[in-house]
Short mmCIF file of C-alpha atoms in Angstrom, two decimals:
data_model
loop_
_atom_site.label_atom_id
_atom_site.label_comp_id
_atom_site.label_asym_id
_atom_site.label_seq_id
_atom_site.Cartn_x
_atom_site.Cartn_y
_atom_site.Cartn_z
CA MET A 1 0.00 0.00 0.00
CA VAL A 2 2.72 2.45 0.95
CA HIS A 3 4.60 1.54 -2.20
CA THR A 4 1.53 1.91 -4.42
CA TRP A 5 0.37 5.24 -3.08
CA SER A 6 3.69 6.96 -2.54
CA SER A 7 4.57 6.09 -6.15
CA LEU A 8 1.20 6.87 -7.65
CA ILE A 9 0.91 10.35 -6.18
CA SER A 10 4.38 11.28 -7.32
CA THR A 11 4.48 9.35 -10.63
CA LEU A 12 3.66 12.19 -13.00
CA PHE A 13 6.05 14.59 -11.33
CA LEU A 14 8.80 12.00 -11.10
CA LEU A 15 8.45 11.34 -14.80
CA LEU A 16 8.68 15.09 -15.38
CA LEU A 17 11.81 15.25 -13.20
CA CYS A 18 13.47 12.26 -14.86
CA ILE A 19 12.65 13.43 -18.37
CA THR A 20 13.70 17.06 -17.91
CA GLY A 21 16.70 15.88 -15.91
CA LEU A 22 17.96 13.81 -18.82
CA PRO A 23 19.00 16.73 -21.08
CA LEU A 24 20.14 18.69 -18.03
CA ILE A 25 22.88 16.11 -17.43
CA PHE A 26 24.42 17.46 -20.63
CA HIS A 27 23.58 21.08 -19.82
CA HIS A 28 27.14 22.25 -20.36
CA GLU A 29 27.61 20.48 -23.67
CA VAL A 30 24.28 21.64 -25.10
CA ASP A 31 24.85 25.24 -23.98
CA GLU A 32 28.26 25.14 -25.59
CA LEU A 33 26.80 23.78 -28.80
CA LEU A 34 24.04 26.39 -28.92
CA GLY A 35 26.36 29.27 -28.03
CA TYR A 36 25.12 29.92 -24.50
CA ASP A 37 28.47 29.05 -22.99
CA PRO A 38 30.95 31.55 -24.49
CA LYS A 39 34.64 30.75 -24.47
CA PRO A 40 37.45 33.27 -23.86
CA GLU A 41 39.94 34.02 -26.60
CA ILE A 42 43.27 32.21 -26.41
CA ALA A 43 45.47 34.53 -24.35
CA GLN A 44 48.75 35.79 -25.79
CA PRO A 45 51.73 34.35 -23.92
CA GLY A 46 52.62 36.67 -21.08
CA ALA A 47 49.31 38.50 -21.31
CA VAL A 48 48.28 40.26 -18.12
CA LYS A 49 44.80 39.91 -16.71
CA ARG A 50 42.71 43.06 -16.64
CA SER A 51 41.63 44.51 -13.36
CA ILE A 52 38.30 43.27 -12.10
CA ASP A 53 37.22 46.87 -11.53
CA GLU A 54 37.62 47.43 -15.26
CA ILE A 55 35.58 44.35 -16.08
CA ALA A 56 32.91 45.53 -13.64
CA ARG A 57 32.79 48.94 -15.35
CA THR A 58 32.56 47.27 -18.76
CA ALA A 59 29.73 45.08 -17.53
CA LEU A 60 27.79 48.05 -16.17
CA ALA A 61 28.35 50.00 -19.38
CA HIS A 62 27.06 47.01 -21.33
CA ASP A 63 23.79 46.94 -19.37
CA PRO A 64 23.10 50.58 -18.50
CA GLY A 65 20.72 51.28 -15.65
CA ARG A 66 21.43 47.96 -14.01
CA VAL A 67 23.53 47.05 -10.99
CA LEU A 68 26.05 44.29 -10.39
CA GLN A 69 24.91 41.45 -8.16
CA TYR A 70 27.69 38.91 -8.50
CA ILE A 71 30.89 38.29 -10.37
CA SER A 72 31.89 34.66 -10.69
CA TRP A 73 34.79 32.69 -12.09
CA ASP A 74 34.20 29.50 -14.03
CA LYS A 75 36.10 26.64 -12.38
CA ASP A 76 37.06 24.97 -15.62
CA GLU A 77 37.51 28.18 -17.59
CA PRO A 78 39.31 30.61 -15.26
CA ASN A 79 39.64 33.22 -18.01
CA ASN A 80 35.86 33.53 -18.15
CA VAL A 81 34.67 36.24 -15.78
CA ILE A 82 30.90 36.14 -15.48
CA ALA A 83 29.04 39.28 -14.42
CA PHE A 84 25.48 39.07 -13.09
CA THR A 85 23.49 42.28 -13.47
CA ASN A 86 19.95 42.92 -12.35
CA ASN A 87 17.54 45.84 -12.02
CA LYS A 88 18.38 46.07 -8.31
CA VAL A 89 20.81 44.33 -5.98
CA ASP A 90 18.12 42.10 -4.49
CA GLY A 91 16.20 41.77 -7.78
CA ASP A 92 14.32 38.66 -8.88
CA PRO A 93 16.86 35.95 -9.83
CA ASP A 94 14.87 35.36 -13.03
CA ALA A 95 15.54 38.98 -14.04
CA ALA A 96 19.32 38.60 -13.79
CA THR A 97 21.48 38.86 -16.92
CA LEU A 98 24.67 36.84 -17.07
CA ARG A 99 27.46 37.89 -19.41
CA ALA A 100 30.94 36.50 -19.81
CA TYR A 101 33.99 38.76 -20.13
CA ASP A 102 37.48 37.81 -21.16
CA ALA A 103 39.84 38.03 -18.18
CA HIS A 104 42.72 39.24 -20.37
CA THR A 105 40.95 41.72 -22.64
CA ALA A 106 37.78 42.60 -20.66
CA LYS A 107 35.91 42.05 -23.93
CA PRO A 108 32.32 40.90 -23.64
CA LEU A 109 32.06 37.29 -24.86
CA GLY A 110 28.29 36.96 -24.86
CA PRO A 111 25.39 35.93 -22.65
CA VAL A 112 25.69 32.86 -20.42
CA GLY A 113 22.85 30.38 -19.94
CA GLY A 114 19.38 30.90 -21.34
CA GLY A 115 18.02 29.09 -24.35
CA PRO A 116 16.20 25.76 -24.29
CA MET A 117 18.21 24.40 -21.36
CA LEU A 118 16.86 27.19 -19.17
CA ILE A 119 13.34 25.96 -19.88
CA PHE A 120 14.27 22.40 -18.92
CA LEU A 121 15.97 23.76 -15.84
CA LYS A 122 12.95 25.78 -14.74
CA LEU A 123 10.63 22.82 -15.32
CA HIS A 124 12.97 20.60 -13.37
CA VAL A 125 13.55 22.97 -10.46
CA ASP A 126 10.18 24.60 -9.82
CA MET A 127 7.88 24.09 -12.85
CA PHE A 128 7.87 27.90 -13.28
CA ALA A 129 6.07 28.14 -9.93
CA GLY A 130 8.82 29.74 -7.84
CA GLN A 131 9.55 28.69 -4.30
CA PRO A 132 6.20 26.87 -3.76
CA GLY A 133 6.84 24.85 -6.92
CA LYS A 134 10.29 23.99 -5.68
CA LEU A 135 9.06 22.82 -2.29
CA PHE A 136 6.26 20.86 -3.96
CA LEU A 137 8.77 19.00 -6.13
CA GLY A 138 10.80 18.44 -2.97
CA ALA A 139 7.78 16.73 -1.43
CA MET A 140 7.38 14.61 -4.57
CA GLY A 141 11.04 13.69 -4.29
CA PHE A 142 10.44 12.66 -0.72
CA LEU A 143 7.60 10.39 -1.84
CA PHE A 144 10.03 8.91 -4.36
CA LEU A 145 12.35 8.01 -1.48
CA VAL A 146 9.42 6.45 0.41
CA ALA A 147 8.50 4.48 -2.72
CA ILE A 148 12.05 3.18 -3.06
CA VAL A 149 12.31 2.09 0.56
CA SER A 150 8.88 0.43 0.52
CA GLY A 151 9.86 -1.22 -2.77
CA VAL A 152 12.86 -2.77 -1.04
CA VAL A 153 10.54 -4.23 1.59
CA LEU A 154 8.15 -5.63 -1.05
CA TYR A 155 11.05 -7.04 -3.03
CA TRP A 156 11.31 -9.97 -0.61
CA PRO A 157 7.82 -11.53 -0.91
CA PHE A 158 7.71 -10.94 -4.64
CA THR A 159 11.11 -12.23 -5.66
CA ARG A 160 12.19 -14.65 -2.95
CA ARG A 161 11.57 -17.64 -5.18
CA LEU A 162 13.12 -16.07 -8.24
CA LYS A 163 16.76 -15.92 -9.20
CA PHE A 164 18.20 -12.41 -9.31
CA GLY A 165 17.99 -11.19 -12.87
CA THR A 166 15.04 -13.35 -13.87
CA LEU A 167 13.37 -11.96 -16.99
CA ARG A 168 10.36 -13.98 -18.07
CA ASP A 169 8.22 -13.29 -21.09
CA LYS A 170 5.19 -15.41 -20.30
CA SER A 171 2.88 -12.43 -20.49
CA ARG A 172 3.28 -8.74 -20.93
CA ARG A 173 2.44 -8.17 -17.31
CA ILE A 174 4.98 -10.67 -16.00
CA ALA A 175 7.62 -9.30 -18.36
CA TRP A 176 7.14 -5.76 -17.08
CA PHE A 177 6.94 -7.02 -13.52
CA ASP A 178 10.38 -8.62 -13.90
CA TRP A 179 11.82 -5.51 -15.53
CA HIS A 180 10.38 -3.35 -12.76
CA ASN A 181 12.08 -5.54 -10.16
CA LEU A 182 15.40 -5.90 -11.93
CA LEU A 183 15.84 -2.26 -12.92
CA GLY A 184 14.52 -1.09 -9.57
CA ALA A 185 16.92 -3.39 -7.72
CA VAL A 186 20.07 -2.40 -9.57
CA THR A 187 19.41 1.35 -9.55
CA ILE A 188 18.31 1.61 -5.89
CA ALA A 189 21.43 3.15 -4.40
CA TRP A 190 21.87 5.63 -7.23
CA ALA A 191 18.18 6.59 -7.20
CA LEU A 192 18.22 7.06 -3.43
CA VAL A 193 21.27 9.32 -3.63
CA VAL A 194 20.00 11.36 -6.58
CA GLY A 195 16.53 11.57 -5.01
CA ALA A 196 17.76 12.57 -1.57
CA THR A 197 20.24 15.14 -2.88
CA GLY A 198 17.51 16.55 -5.09
CA VAL A 199 15.24 16.95 -2.08
CA ILE A 200 18.07 18.66 -0.18
CA ASN A 201 18.50 21.06 -3.10
CA THR A 202 14.86 22.13 -2.94
CA LEU A 203 15.64 23.42 0.55
CA ALA A 204 18.48 25.66 -0.63
CA GLU A 205 16.59 28.91 -0.12
CA VAL A 206 15.38 27.82 3.30
CA MET A 207 18.94 26.96 4.32
CA LEU A 208 20.30 30.21 2.97
CA GLY A 209 17.65 32.09 4.95
CA GLN A 210 18.67 30.17 8.06
CA TRP A 211 22.33 31.07 7.53
CA LYS A 212 21.49 34.72 7.02
CA ALA A 213 19.29 34.85 10.10
CA ASN A 214 21.90 33.20 12.33
CA GLU A 215 25.54 33.03 11.25
CA LEU A 216 25.52 36.01 8.91
CA ALA A 217 23.50 38.16 11.30
CA ASP A 218 26.03 37.36 14.00
CA MET A 219 28.96 38.25 11.74
CA VAL A 220 27.56 41.63 10.76
CA LYS A 221 26.43 42.62 14.26
CA PRO A 222 29.07 45.37 14.53
CA TYR A 223 27.46 47.04 11.51
CA ALA A 224 23.96 47.20 12.96
CA GLY A 225 22.32 50.56 12.33
CA LYS A 226 24.96 51.74 9.87
CA PRO A 227 23.73 52.92 6.47
CA PRO A 228 24.69 50.80 3.47
CA PRO A 229 27.93 51.80 1.71
CA VAL A 230 27.60 54.79 -0.62
CA HIS A 231 30.86 54.38 -2.45
CA LEU A 232 31.92 50.77 -3.02
CA ALA A 233 35.50 49.68 -2.40
CA SER A 234 37.72 48.60 -5.28
CA LEU A 235 36.99 45.02 -6.26
CA ASP A 236 40.67 44.30 -6.83
CA THR A 237 41.53 45.42 -3.29
CA THR A 238 38.60 43.47 -1.89
CA LEU A 239 39.54 40.27 -3.72
CA ALA A 240 43.22 40.61 -2.77
CA ASN A 241 42.21 40.90 0.89
CA ALA A 242 39.96 37.86 0.59
CA HIS A 243 42.85 35.88 -0.91
CA LYS A 244 45.06 36.82 2.04
CA THR A 245 42.45 35.54 4.46
CA ALA A 246 41.97 32.23 2.66
CA PRO A 247 45.38 31.39 1.26
CA GLY A 248 45.57 28.62 -1.32
CA MET A 249 41.93 29.04 -2.27
CA ASN A 250 40.43 30.60 -5.38
CA VAL A 251 37.49 32.93 -5.72
CA SER A 252 34.29 31.19 -6.76
CA PHE A 253 32.19 34.34 -6.74
CA VAL A 254 31.83 37.70 -5.08
CA ALA A 255 28.41 38.88 -3.89
CA PHE A 256 27.83 42.63 -3.86
CA PRO A 257 26.45 44.33 -0.75
CA GLY A 258 22.68 43.94 -0.48
CA THR A 259 22.41 40.77 -2.59
CA PRO A 260 20.83 37.62 -1.12
CA PHE A 261 24.22 36.06 -0.34
CA THR A 262 25.50 38.77 1.96
CA SER A 263 24.58 41.69 4.19
CA SER A 264 23.77 45.18 2.98
CA HIS A 265 27.21 46.39 4.20
CA HIS A 266 29.52 43.71 2.92
CA PHE A 267 31.04 42.11 -0.06
CA ALA A 268 30.97 38.36 0.46
CA VAL A 269 33.75 36.61 -1.39
CA PHE A 270 33.12 32.87 -1.59
CA MET A 271 36.38 30.95 -1.84
CA ARG A 272 36.81 27.42 -3.09
CA GLY A 273 39.51 24.74 -3.05
CA ASP A 274 40.65 22.85 -6.11
CA THR A 275 39.74 19.19 -5.60
CA PRO A 276 36.33 17.84 -6.69
CA LEU A 277 35.23 17.96 -3.06
CA THR A 278 36.84 21.16 -1.77
CA SER A 279 35.86 23.06 -4.92
CA ARG A 280 32.26 22.64 -3.71
CA LEU A 281 32.92 23.56 -0.10
CA LEU A 282 32.79 27.33 -0.27
CA LYS A 283 34.24 29.52 2.44
CA PRO A 284 32.75 32.99 2.69
CA VAL A 285 34.91 35.99 3.55
CA LEU A 286 33.01 39.12 4.50
CA LEU A 287 34.62 42.42 3.60
CA ASP A 288 33.56 45.95 4.36
CA GLY A 289 31.74 47.35 1.34
CA GLU A 290 33.40 50.77 1.63
CA THR A 291 36.96 49.89 2.54
CA GLY A 292 37.35 46.33 1.28
CA GLU A 293 38.85 45.34 4.66
CA VAL A 294 38.12 41.83 5.93
CA SER A 295 35.55 41.95 8.69
CA ASP A 296 34.95 38.24 9.27
CA ALA A 297 35.44 34.81 7.73
CA ARG A 298 33.76 31.70 9.05
CA ASP A 299 33.21 28.27 7.59
CA LEU A 300 29.68 27.58 6.46
CA PRO A 301 27.45 25.64 8.86
CA VAL A 302 27.09 21.89 8.38
CA TYR A 303 23.71 22.09 6.64
CA LEU A 304 25.03 24.41 3.94
CA LYS A 305 28.12 22.25 3.50
CA ALA A 306 25.80 19.27 3.10
CA LEU A 307 23.86 21.20 0.48
CA LEU A 308 27.00 22.12 -1.45
CA VAL A 309 28.38 18.56 -1.37
CA SER A 310 25.00 17.14 -2.34
CA GLN A 311 24.88 19.15 -5.55
CA PRO A 312 27.42 17.21 -7.63
CA LEU A 313 25.84 13.97 -6.40
CA HIS A 314 22.58 15.17 -7.91
CA PHE A 315 23.98 16.60 -11.14
CA GLY A 316 26.51 13.84 -11.93
CA ASP A 317 28.87 16.45 -13.32
CA TYR A 318 31.97 15.52 -11.37
CA GLY A 319 33.37 12.49 -13.15
CA GLY A 320 33.84 13.46 -16.77
CA MET A 321 31.77 12.56 -19.81
CA PRO A 322 31.64 8.78 -19.08
CA LEU A 323 29.96 9.48 -15.73
CA LYS A 324 27.43 11.76 -17.42
CA ILE A 325 26.57 9.02 -19.91
CA ILE A 326 26.18 6.48 -17.10
CA TRP A 327 24.03 9.05 -15.25
CA ALA A 328 21.80 9.33 -18.32
CA LEU A 329 21.49 5.54 -18.66
CA LEU A 330 20.58 5.17 -15.00
CA ASP A 331 18.03 7.94 -15.44
CA VAL A 332 16.47 6.10 -18.39
CA MET A 333 16.37 2.91 -16.31
CA THR A 334 14.59 4.84 -13.56
CA ILE A 335 12.06 6.11 -16.09
CA VAL A 336 11.37 2.50 -17.05
CA VAL A 337 10.92 1.55 -13.38
CA ILE A 338 8.41 4.37 -12.88
CA GLY A 339 6.59 3.68 -16.15
CA SER A 340 6.37 -0.06 -15.59
CA GLY A 341 5.19 0.52 -12.03
CA LEU A 342 2.36 2.67 -13.33
CA TYR A 343 1.53 0.04 -15.96
CA LEU A 344 1.45 -2.76 -13.36
CA TRP A 345 -0.89 -0.75 -11.17
CA ILE A 346 -3.26 -0.05 -14.06
CA VAL A 347 -3.31 -3.72 -15.07
CA LYS A 348 -3.91 -4.86 -11.53
CA ARG A 349 -6.72 -2.39 -11.08
CA ARG A 350 -8.36 -3.46 -14.30
CA LYS A 351 -8.17 -7.07 -13.13
CA HIS A 352 -9.69 -6.18 -9.80
CA ARG A 353 -12.50 -4.39 -11.50
CA SER A 354 -13.40 -7.36 -13.69
CA HIS A 355 -13.13 -9.57 -10.61
CA ALA A 356 -15.39 -7.24 -8.71
CA ILE A 357 -18.08 -7.74 -11.29
CA ALA A 358 -17.72 -11.50 -11.21
CA LYS A 359 -17.42 -11.96 -7.47
CA GLN A 360 -17.48 -9.17 -4.95
CA PRO A 361 -15.06 -10.36 -2.20
CA SER A 362 -11.76 -10.05 -4.09
CA LEU A 363 -11.92 -6.26 -4.13
CA GLN A 364 -9.25 -6.08 -1.46
CA PRO A 365 -5.78 -5.36 -2.89
CA ALA A 366 -3.98 -8.66 -3.15
CA ARG A 367 -0.57 -9.02 -1.63
CA MET B 1 2.39 -11.08 -9.10
CA ILE B 2 0.87 -14.51 -8.66
CA ASP B 3 3.44 -16.20 -10.82
CA ALA B 4 6.21 -14.66 -8.81
CA ARG B 5 5.61 -17.32 -6.20
CA LYS B 6 6.62 -20.61 -7.60
CA PRO B 7 6.83 -23.41 -5.06
CA ARG B 8 10.52 -24.13 -5.49
CA SER B 9 13.02 -22.98 -2.87
CA SER B 10 11.64 -20.70 -0.21
CA GLY B 11 14.54 -18.32 -0.85
CA ASN B 12 16.86 -16.91 1.71
CA TRP B 13 17.96 -13.44 2.65
CA LEU B 14 21.21 -13.54 0.74
CA THR B 15 19.90 -14.85 -2.57
CA VAL B 16 17.18 -12.21 -2.62
CA TYR B 17 19.02 -9.15 -1.38
CA GLY B 18 22.63 -10.22 -2.01
CA GLY B 19 22.85 -9.10 -5.63
CA PRO B 20 21.09 -5.75 -5.24
CA LEU B 21 23.03 -5.09 -2.04
CA LEU B 22 26.38 -5.66 -3.74
CA ILE B 23 25.40 -3.44 -6.67
CA GLY B 24 24.16 -0.81 -4.23
CA ALA B 25 27.37 -0.85 -2.22
CA LEU B 26 29.44 -0.56 -5.39
CA SER B 27 27.27 2.35 -6.58
CA ILE B 28 27.74 4.27 -3.34
CA ALA B 29 31.48 3.62 -3.42
CA GLY B 30 31.60 4.92 -7.00
CA LEU B 31 29.52 8.01 -6.21
CA LEU B 32 31.93 8.93 -3.43
CA SER B 33 35.19 7.91 -5.10
CA ALA B 34 34.81 10.40 -7.96
CA LEU B 35 34.09 13.11 -5.43
CA LEU B 36 37.03 12.32 -3.17
CA TYR B 37 39.79 11.12 -5.51
CA GLU B 38 40.13 12.97 -8.75
CA GLY B 39 42.10 10.62 -11.00
CA LEU B 40 41.63 6.99 -9.99
CA GLY B 41 38.37 7.70 -8.21
CA ARG B 42 36.91 8.78 -11.49
CA TYR B 43 37.80 5.52 -13.26
CA PHE B 44 36.53 3.54 -10.31
CA SER B 45 33.21 5.40 -10.45
CA TRP B 46 32.78 4.60 -14.14
CA LEU B 47 33.22 0.88 -13.39
CA THR B 48 31.03 0.71 -10.31
CA LEU B 49 28.22 2.94 -11.55
CA GLY B 50 28.37 1.33 -14.96
CA ALA B 51 27.87 -2.06 -13.28
CA PRO B 52 24.05 -1.78 -12.94
CA VAL B 53 23.80 -0.94 -16.63
CA ALA B 54 26.19 -3.70 -17.66
CA LEU B 55 24.50 -6.27 -15.43
CA THR B 56 21.08 -5.40 -16.85
CA ALA B 57 22.40 -5.73 -20.37
CA TRP B 58 23.93 -9.08 -19.45
CA PHE B 59 20.67 -10.42 -17.99
CA TYR B 60 18.85 -9.26 -21.08
CA ALA B 61 21.35 -10.90 -23.42
CA ARG B 62 21.20 -14.12 -21.41
CA ARG B 63 17.44 -14.23 -21.65
CA LYS B 64 17.60 -13.81 -25.41
CA ARG B 65 20.14 -16.60 -25.65
CA GLN B 66 17.93 -18.90 -23.62
CA ARG B 67 14.97 -18.24 -25.81
CA PHE B 68 16.60 -19.21 -29.06
#
């Protein structure tokens, strides 16, 4: 019963998630192909990188009337400097414009993201329904986890007399039943991890709010009551100070004062390491918006670290192209599990109905 | 679901859950290895996470062979 209902309620949405998730595995490749992932020019040997202040000015000149929210550095393409502009510092994330600039020439390289992949992404993340949509999909993901666990429990009575990997073709129903069991059994661990990390990701905003209300509020206490900075400090000075505070780390992105990732007084520079794991574990350095002096740097709380580490485990983007292909195959196998489960339920129901007409008592779901 | 219960062996814990458990353990190891160890961990993850796909293909091929 638990297995039937937890799956049934979430089936449509899980199919949506699995199907939109499939192209998203190759997000990067598709964006590159369609020109939404601009590449920097090959730098001349000995070329010097432009100042970030200059790139920031270029970005603002490119989108007049807008303000900078973030500047980020692509991990795999360090010469790509990506500027996020919006109509105001805490503007709607959907209204943000992302443009890449060449680190050596400060030349605009073109918009980042957008295109068809953005539509898949929105469908996958919140079905264009904002935060409620996101939390709803999180709940569906949770039902998916319940369905998997209850499926493991049901696996025993249904397969205990069958050899692992039995695929019979006596009837269509038995064939799909065997496929449901086999594919479900071999993908369990992967599906649990991808499902659970997906659910964690739907809570990102909630976690960020928690961090801002506690840790961040505590860090910016000395600034309580002060007006926001009028004249912003030089970005180059700010970034150099952040580097000194977190030696050996690189800048992932800098959040401008007043954006959702920082306080209204501070730049927050998020530093990253360079291994697959430490590159996800960001360390924020808070710097005074007017002077660029470091005011505090603390590791993120455990729940945000868990969120950051859970992301690659959901995306499958941390083990090269072969891992992405495997991710896609496992996703297709999961689609078959969900589809065959739905089919088996429909067939069983139809059978019950015809039974019910013939003889009333067998209406109870058979186990 | 009726035909799933053939009166042969009653089945034991290991024959039912052994295979899926092994595949599951390998999958988890692969998911983590690529995250923790860049070079070798990556290759290991391809093998272990590819195992469910390969095993399924093998079962499918075996069934076809048995039929003809």
